[in-house]
Coordinates of C-alpha atoms in Angstrom, one line a residue:
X666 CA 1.9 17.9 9.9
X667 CA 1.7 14.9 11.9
X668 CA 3.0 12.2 9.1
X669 CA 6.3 14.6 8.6
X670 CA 7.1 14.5 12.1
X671 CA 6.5 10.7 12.5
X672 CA 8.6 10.5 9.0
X673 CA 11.5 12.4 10.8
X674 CA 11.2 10.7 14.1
X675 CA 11.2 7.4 12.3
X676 CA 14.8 8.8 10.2
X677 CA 17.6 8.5 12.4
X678 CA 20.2 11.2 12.1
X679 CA 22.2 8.6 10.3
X680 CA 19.9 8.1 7.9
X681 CA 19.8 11.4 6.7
X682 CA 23.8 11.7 6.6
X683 CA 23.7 8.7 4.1
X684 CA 20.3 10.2 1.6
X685 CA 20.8 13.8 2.0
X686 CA 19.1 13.9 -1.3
X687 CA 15.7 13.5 0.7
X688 CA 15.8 16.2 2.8
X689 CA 14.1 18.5 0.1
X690 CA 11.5 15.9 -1.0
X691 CA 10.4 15.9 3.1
X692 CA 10.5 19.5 3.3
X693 CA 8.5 19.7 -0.2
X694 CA 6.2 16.6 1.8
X695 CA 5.8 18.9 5.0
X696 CA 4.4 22.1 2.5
X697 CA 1.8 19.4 0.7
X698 CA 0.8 18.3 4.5
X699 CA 0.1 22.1 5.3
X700 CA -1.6 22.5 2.6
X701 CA -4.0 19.6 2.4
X702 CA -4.5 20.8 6.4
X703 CA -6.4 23.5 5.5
X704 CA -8.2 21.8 2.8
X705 CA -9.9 19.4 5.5
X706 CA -14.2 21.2 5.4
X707 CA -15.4 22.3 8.5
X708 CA -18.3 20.6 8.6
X709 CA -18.6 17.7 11.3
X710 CA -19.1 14.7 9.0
X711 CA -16.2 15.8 6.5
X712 CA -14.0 16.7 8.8
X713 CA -14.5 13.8 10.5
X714 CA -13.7 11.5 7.5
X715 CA -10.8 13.6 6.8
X716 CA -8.8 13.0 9.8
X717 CA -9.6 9.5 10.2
X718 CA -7.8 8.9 7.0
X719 CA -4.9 11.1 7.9
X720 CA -4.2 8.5 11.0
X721 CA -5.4 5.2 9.1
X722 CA -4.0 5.7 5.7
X723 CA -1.6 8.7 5.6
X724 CA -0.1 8.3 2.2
X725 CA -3.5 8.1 1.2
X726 CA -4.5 10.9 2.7
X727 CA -1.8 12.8 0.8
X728 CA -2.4 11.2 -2.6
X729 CA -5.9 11.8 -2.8
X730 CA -4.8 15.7 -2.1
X731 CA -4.4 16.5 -6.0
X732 CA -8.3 15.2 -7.0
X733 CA -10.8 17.2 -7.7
X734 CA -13.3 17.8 -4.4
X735 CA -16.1 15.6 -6.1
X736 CA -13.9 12.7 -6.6
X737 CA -11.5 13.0 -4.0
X738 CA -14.7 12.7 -1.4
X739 CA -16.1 10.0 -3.5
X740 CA -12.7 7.7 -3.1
X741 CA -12.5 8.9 0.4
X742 CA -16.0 7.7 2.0
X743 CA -14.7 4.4 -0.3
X744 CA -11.7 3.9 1.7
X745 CA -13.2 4.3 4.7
X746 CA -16.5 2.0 4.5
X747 CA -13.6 -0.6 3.2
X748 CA -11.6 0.1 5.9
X749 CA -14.7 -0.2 8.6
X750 CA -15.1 -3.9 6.5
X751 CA -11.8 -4.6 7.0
X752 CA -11.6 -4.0 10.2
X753 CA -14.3 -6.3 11.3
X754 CA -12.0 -9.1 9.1
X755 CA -9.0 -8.0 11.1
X756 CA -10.8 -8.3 14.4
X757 CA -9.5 -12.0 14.9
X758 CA -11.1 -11.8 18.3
X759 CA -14.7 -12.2 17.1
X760 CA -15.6 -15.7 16.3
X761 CA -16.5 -16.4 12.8
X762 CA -20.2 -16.8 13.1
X763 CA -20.2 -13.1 14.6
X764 CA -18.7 -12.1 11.2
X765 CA -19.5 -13.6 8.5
X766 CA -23.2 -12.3 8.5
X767 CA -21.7 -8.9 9.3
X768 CA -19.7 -9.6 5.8
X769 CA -22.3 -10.5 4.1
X770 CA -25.1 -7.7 5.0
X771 CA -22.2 -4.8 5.5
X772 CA -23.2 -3.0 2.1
X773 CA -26.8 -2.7 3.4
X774 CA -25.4 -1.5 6.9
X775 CA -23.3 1.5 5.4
X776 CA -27.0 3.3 4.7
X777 CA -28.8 2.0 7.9
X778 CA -28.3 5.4 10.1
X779 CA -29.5 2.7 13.3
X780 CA -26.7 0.3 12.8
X781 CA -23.2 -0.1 14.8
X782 CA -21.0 -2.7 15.5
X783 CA -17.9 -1.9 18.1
X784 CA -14.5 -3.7 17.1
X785 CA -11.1 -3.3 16.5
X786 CA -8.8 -1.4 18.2
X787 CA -7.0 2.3 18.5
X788 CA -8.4 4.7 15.3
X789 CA -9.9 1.6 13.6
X790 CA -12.3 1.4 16.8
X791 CA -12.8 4.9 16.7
X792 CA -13.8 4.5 12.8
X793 CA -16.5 1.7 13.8
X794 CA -17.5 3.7 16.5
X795 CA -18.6 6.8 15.0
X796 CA -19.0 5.0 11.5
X797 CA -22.3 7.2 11.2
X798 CA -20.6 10.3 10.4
X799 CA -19.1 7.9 7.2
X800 CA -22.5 7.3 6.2
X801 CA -23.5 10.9 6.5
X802 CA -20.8 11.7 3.7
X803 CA -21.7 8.5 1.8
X804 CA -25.5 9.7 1.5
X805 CA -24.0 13.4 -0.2
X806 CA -22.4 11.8 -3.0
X807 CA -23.7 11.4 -6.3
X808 CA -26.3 8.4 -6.6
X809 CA -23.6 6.8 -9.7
X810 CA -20.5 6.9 -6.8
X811 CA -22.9 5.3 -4.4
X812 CA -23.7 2.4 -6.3
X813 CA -19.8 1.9 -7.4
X814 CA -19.3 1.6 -3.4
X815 CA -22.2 -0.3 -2.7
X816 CA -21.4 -2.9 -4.9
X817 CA -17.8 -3.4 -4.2
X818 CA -18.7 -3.3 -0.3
X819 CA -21.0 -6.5 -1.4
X820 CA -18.3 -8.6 -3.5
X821 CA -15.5 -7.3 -1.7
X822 CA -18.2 -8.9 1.9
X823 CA -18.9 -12.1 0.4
X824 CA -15.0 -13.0 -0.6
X825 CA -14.6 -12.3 2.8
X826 CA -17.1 -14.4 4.2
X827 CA -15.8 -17.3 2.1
X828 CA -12.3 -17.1 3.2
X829 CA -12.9 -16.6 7.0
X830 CA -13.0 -20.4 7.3
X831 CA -11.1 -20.9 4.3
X832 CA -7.1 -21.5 4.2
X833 CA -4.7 -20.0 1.4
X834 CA -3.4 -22.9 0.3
X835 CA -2.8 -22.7 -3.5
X836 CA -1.4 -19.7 -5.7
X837 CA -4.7 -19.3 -6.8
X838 CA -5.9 -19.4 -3.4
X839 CA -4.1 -16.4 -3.0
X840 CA -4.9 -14.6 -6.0
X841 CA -8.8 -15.1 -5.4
X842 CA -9.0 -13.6 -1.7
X843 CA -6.3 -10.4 -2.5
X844 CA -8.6 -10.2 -6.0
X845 CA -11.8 -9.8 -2.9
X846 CA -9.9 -7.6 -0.4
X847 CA -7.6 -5.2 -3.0
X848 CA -8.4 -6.0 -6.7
X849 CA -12.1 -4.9 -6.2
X850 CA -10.6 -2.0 -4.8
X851 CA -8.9 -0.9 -7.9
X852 CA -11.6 -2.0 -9.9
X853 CA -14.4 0.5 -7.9
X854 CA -11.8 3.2 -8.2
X855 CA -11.6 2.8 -12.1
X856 CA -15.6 2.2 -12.0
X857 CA -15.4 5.7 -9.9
X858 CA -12.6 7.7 -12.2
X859 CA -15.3 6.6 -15.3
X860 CA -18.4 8.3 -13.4
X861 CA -16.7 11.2 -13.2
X862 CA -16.2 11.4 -16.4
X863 CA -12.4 11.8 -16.4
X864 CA -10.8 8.7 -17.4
X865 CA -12.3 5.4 -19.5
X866 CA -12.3 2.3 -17.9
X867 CA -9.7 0.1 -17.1
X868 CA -10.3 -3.8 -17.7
X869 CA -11.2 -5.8 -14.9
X870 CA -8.2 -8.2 -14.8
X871 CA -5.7 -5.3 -15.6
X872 CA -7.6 -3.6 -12.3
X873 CA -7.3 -6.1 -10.2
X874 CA -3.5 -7.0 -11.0
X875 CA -2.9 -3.4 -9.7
X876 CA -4.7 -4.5 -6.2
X877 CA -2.7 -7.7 -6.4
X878 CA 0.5 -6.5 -6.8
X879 CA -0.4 -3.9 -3.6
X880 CA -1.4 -6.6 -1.5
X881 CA 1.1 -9.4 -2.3
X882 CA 3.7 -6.3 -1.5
X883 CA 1.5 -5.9 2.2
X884 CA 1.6 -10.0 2.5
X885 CA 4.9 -10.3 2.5
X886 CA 5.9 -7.5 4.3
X887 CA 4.1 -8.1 7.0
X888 CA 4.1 -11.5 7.5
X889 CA 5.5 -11.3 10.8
X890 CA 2.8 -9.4 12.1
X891 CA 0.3 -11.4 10.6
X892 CA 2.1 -14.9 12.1
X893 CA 2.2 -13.6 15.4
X894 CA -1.5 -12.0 15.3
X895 CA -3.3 -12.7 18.7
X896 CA -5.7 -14.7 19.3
X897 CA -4.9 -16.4 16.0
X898 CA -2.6 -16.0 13.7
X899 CA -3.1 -14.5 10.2
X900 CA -1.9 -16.9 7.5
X901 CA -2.0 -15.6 4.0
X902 CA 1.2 -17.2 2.5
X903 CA 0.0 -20.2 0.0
X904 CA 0.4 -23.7 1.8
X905 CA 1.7 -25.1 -1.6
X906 CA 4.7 -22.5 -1.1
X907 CA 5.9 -22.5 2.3
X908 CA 5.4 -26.5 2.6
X909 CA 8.5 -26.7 0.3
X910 CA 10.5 -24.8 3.0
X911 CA 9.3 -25.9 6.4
X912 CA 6.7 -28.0 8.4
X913 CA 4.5 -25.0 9.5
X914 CA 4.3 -21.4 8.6
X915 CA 5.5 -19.7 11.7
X916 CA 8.7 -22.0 11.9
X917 CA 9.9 -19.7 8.7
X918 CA 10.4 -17.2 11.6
X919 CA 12.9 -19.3 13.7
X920 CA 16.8 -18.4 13.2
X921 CA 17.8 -21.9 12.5
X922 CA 15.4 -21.6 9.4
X923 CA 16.7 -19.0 7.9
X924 CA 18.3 -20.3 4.9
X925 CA 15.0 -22.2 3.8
X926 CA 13.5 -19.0 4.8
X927 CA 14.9 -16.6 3.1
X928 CA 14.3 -19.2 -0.7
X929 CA 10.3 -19.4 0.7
X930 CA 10.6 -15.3 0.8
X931 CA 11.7 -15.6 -2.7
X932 CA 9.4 -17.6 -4.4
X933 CA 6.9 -15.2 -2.2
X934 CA 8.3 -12.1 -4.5
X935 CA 8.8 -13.6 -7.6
X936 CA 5.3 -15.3 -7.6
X937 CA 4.6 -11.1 -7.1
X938 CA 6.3 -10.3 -9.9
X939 CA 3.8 -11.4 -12.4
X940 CA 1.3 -8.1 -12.2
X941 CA 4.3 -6.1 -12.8
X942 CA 2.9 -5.8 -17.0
X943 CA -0.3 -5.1 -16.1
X944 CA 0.3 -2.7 -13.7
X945 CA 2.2 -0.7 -16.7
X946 CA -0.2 -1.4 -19.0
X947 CA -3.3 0.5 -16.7
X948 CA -0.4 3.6 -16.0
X949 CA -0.2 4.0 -19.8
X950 CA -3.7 4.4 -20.5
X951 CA -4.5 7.4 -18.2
X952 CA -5.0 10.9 -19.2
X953 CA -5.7 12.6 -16.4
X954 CA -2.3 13.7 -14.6
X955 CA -3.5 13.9 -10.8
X956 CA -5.4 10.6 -11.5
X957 CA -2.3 9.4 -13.0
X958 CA -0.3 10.2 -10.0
X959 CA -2.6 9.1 -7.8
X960 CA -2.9 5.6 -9.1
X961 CA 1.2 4.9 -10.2
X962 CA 2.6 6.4 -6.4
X963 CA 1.6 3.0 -4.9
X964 CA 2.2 1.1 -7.4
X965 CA 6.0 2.4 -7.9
X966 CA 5.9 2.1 -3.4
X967 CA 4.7 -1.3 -4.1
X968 CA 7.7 -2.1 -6.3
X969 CA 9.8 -0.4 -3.8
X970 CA 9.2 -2.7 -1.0
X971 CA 9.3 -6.0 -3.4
X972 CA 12.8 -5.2 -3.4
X973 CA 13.2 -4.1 -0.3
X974 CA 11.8 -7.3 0.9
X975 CA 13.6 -9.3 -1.3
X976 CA 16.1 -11.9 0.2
X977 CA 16.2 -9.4 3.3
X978 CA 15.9 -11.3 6.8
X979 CA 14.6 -8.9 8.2
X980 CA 10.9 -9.9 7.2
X981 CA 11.1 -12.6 9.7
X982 CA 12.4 -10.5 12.4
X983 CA 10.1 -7.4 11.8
X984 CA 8.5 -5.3 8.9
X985 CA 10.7 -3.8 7.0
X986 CA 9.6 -0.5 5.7
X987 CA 11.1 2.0 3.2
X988 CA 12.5 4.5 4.5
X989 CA 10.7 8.5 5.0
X990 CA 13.4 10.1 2.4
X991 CA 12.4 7.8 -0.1
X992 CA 8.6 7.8 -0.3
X993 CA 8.7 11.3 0.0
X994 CA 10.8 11.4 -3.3
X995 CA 8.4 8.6 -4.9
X996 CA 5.6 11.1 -3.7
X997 CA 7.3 14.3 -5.3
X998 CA 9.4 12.8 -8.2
X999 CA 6.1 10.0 -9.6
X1000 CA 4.7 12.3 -12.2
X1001 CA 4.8 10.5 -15.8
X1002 CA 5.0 7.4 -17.3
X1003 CA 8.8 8.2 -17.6
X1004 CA 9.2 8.5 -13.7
X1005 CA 7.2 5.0 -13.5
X1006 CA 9.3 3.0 -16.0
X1007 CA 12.6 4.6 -14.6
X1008 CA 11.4 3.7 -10.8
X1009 CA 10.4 0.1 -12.3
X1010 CA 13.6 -0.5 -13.7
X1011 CA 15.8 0.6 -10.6
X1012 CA 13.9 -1.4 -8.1
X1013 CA 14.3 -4.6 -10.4
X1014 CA 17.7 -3.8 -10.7
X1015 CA 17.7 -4.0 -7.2
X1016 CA 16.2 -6.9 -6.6
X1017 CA 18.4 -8.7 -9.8
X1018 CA 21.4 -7.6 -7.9
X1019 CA 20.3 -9.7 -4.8
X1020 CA 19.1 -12.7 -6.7
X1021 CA 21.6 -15.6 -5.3
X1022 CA 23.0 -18.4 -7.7
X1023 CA 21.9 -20.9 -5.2
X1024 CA 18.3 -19.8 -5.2
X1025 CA 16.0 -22.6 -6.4
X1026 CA 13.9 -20.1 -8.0
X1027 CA 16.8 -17.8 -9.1
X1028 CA 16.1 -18.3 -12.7
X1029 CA 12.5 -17.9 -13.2
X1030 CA 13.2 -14.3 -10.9
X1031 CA 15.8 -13.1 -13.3
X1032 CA 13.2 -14.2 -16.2
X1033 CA 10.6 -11.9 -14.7
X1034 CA 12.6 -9.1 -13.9
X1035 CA 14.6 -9.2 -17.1
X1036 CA 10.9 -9.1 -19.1
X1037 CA 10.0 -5.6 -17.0
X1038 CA 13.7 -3.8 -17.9
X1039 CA 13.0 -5.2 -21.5
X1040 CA 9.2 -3.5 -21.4
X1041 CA 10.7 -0.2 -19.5
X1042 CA 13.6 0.0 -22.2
X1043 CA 11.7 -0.8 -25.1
X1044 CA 9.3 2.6 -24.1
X1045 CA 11.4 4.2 -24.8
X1046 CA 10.4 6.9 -22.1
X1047 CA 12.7 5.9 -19.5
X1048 CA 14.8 8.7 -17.5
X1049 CA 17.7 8.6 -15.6
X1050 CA 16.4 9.9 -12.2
X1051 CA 17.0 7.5 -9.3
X1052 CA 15.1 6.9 -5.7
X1053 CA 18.5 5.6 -3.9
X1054 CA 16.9 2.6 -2.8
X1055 CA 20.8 1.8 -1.7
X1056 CA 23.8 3.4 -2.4
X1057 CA 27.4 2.5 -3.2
X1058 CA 29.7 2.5 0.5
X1059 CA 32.1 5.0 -1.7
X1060 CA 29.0 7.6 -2.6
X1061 CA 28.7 11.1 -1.3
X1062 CA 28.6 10.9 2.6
X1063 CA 31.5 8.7 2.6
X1064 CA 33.7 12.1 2.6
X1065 CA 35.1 14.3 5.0
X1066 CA 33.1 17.4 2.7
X1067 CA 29.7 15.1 2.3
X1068 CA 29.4 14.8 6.2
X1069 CA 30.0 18.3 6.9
X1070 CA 27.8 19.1 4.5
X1071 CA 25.1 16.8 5.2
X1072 CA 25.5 17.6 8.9
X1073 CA 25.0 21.7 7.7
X1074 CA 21.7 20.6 5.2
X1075 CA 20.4 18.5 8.9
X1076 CA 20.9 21.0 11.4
X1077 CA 19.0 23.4 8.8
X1078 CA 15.9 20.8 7.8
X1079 CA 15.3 20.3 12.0
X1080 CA 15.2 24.4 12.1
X1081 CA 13.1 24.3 9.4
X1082 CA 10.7 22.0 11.3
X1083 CA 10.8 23.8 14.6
X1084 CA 10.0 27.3 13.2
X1085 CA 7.1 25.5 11.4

């Protein structure tokens, strides 16, 4: 209940009027919320895990809804002793020599009932605070699970430790530390889906382009946030990119940059682009449909926000986000493969419509997105359903009837809300 009403206080009123094609995916959203409410167990440790999730991860929280109980607490106590490791990496306030051994020792930590370390801030600090009731739920899962998340804790530890003193300076750079902190995260999952005996699994380098393409989506977003991270700022953006563009990293952020700025964001994209066929390949090969749809709904929200974030400004003034209406419909409407290729195609079809002639890297991006429409058409299983990532300034709410209308489906979504 709480992400719906943070989704609707996010959308302005205006926002609505424009997609009123997303009011039903939010209300459908709002019934899945309820019901994965009173799924949450009553017992202290669970219900514990449970809610931390809901506040640090909600789409997670909702997508791992539709797993069975076995797995679904399985990926859970995953995502939250990564999250507990992360959050000792995002703590730039501790020196380095407080964290690196903490990196490199955390997978023994998660089953020592006597240890706690205090960081972070907000839920994350409540998370390493009472990181014990996490290790309670770790200790009830099957010994196969348990050794899928010890040994990812490890790998996932030691790439941090070697990057804490480390700059990303090369592409490769890049793809080594998001391969630590994401693609090991895909790979586990696929280690986790094959111990449960529902799925076979996925290669490792197919795995961890899925994680890549998650994170390099994150990166870029957010590099506001992570420039202007205090005590020090967070630099993930290769050196070997950005140096093309400017002197130093945070002067992308300055107005007077923002032509070179917005060609560094670019390159930052279309470098992206290349995990976009291997992220189709690993959707094809599942048989399971709720471990399907749990595994393409980021993927297709990760696509989303490529071309959100592509040639948009506004990642250098804040983090652009995609709007409530639209994940909810990439929550309800990602079901099959079709729903994947036709969500693939629009979003590059986006982004090709944004690529500017006086790009310097406008040709290799058109290459890239062109070879994903060619893969999507030549399945054959595209449909025609679309997300309305943008929409034409003569569509439906442009008319006298679409207002009234929309302003009629509004004022019935906020009763909805209030009787509920």
């Amino acid at each position: 209940m709480h992400l719906v009403k943070k989704l609707i206080k996010m959308a302005a009123m205006a926002d609505i009027l424009k997609h009123p094609e997303d009011i039903y995916p939010l209300l459908k959203l709002k019934m899945v919320l309820r019901n994965a409410e009173k799924q949450i167990p009553n017992q202290p440790h669970w219900y514990f895990c449970y809610k931390m999730l809901q506040k640090v991860a909600r789409g997670f929280f909702i997508t791992i809804q539709q797993l069975d109980t076995e797995l679904r607490n399985s990926i859970l106590i995953f995502y939250l002793v990564l999250r507990a490791l992360d959050t000792v990496e995002d703590d730039t306030s501790l020196p380095s020599d407080t964290r690196v051994p903490i990196f490199k020792a955390f997978y023994q930590h998660i089953y020592d009932p006597e240890w706690k370390f205090s960081c972070g801030t907000g839920d994350c600090k409540v998370l390493m605070d009472q990181f014990y009731l996490v290790k309670t739920g770790l200790l009830e899962l099957k010994t196969s699970h348990q050794e899928v998340i010890k040994d990812v804790t490890k790998r996932m530890g030691a790439g941090m430790a070697k990057f804490i003193c480390k700059e990303v300076e090369t592409i490769d750079d890049l793809n080594e530390y998001v391969h630590y902190v994401a693609g090991l995260v895909v790979i586990g999952l696929s280690k986790l889906f094959r111990a449960s005996g529902l799925e076979d699994l996925t290669p490792d380098p197919i795995a961890s382009s899925v994680g890549l393409l998650l994170q390099n989506a994150n990166i870029i977003r957010d590099y506001l946030e992570d420039i202007n991270e205090i005590p020090k700022p967070r630099m993930f953006w290769p050196t070997h990119i950005w140096i093309n563009y400017v002197d130093k990293l945070e002067d992308l952020k300055y107005e007077e940059n923002s032509v070179k700025a917005l060609h560094c964001l670019n390159e930052m994209v279309t470098n992206a682009l290349v995990h976009l066929e291997n992220c189709l390949k690993g959707l094809s090969s599942f048989r399971d449909p709720a471990i399907f749809r749990f595994y393409a709904t980021p993927q297709v929200m990760a696509i989303g926000t490529l071309a959100l974030c592509y040639n948009n400004i506004e990642v250098y003034r804040g983090a652009p986000k995609l709007r409530p209406g639209l994940i909810a419909q990439v929550l309800h409407q990602t079901r099959t493969m079709s729903d994947v290729y036709g969500a693939f195609f629009e979003f590059t079809s986006v982004m090709k419509a944004k690529v500017g002639k006086n790009d310097p890297n406008a040709s290799l991006t058109l290459s890239r997105l062109e070879a994903i429409q060619k893969i999507c058409r030549d399945s054959g299983l595209m449909n025609n359903r679309k997300f309305y990532i943008v929409r034409s300034d003569q569509g439906f709410c442009n008319s006298a009837l679409g207002v009234i209308i929309s302003i009629a489906l509004c004022t019935i979504f906020a009763y909805i809300l209030a009787i509920n």
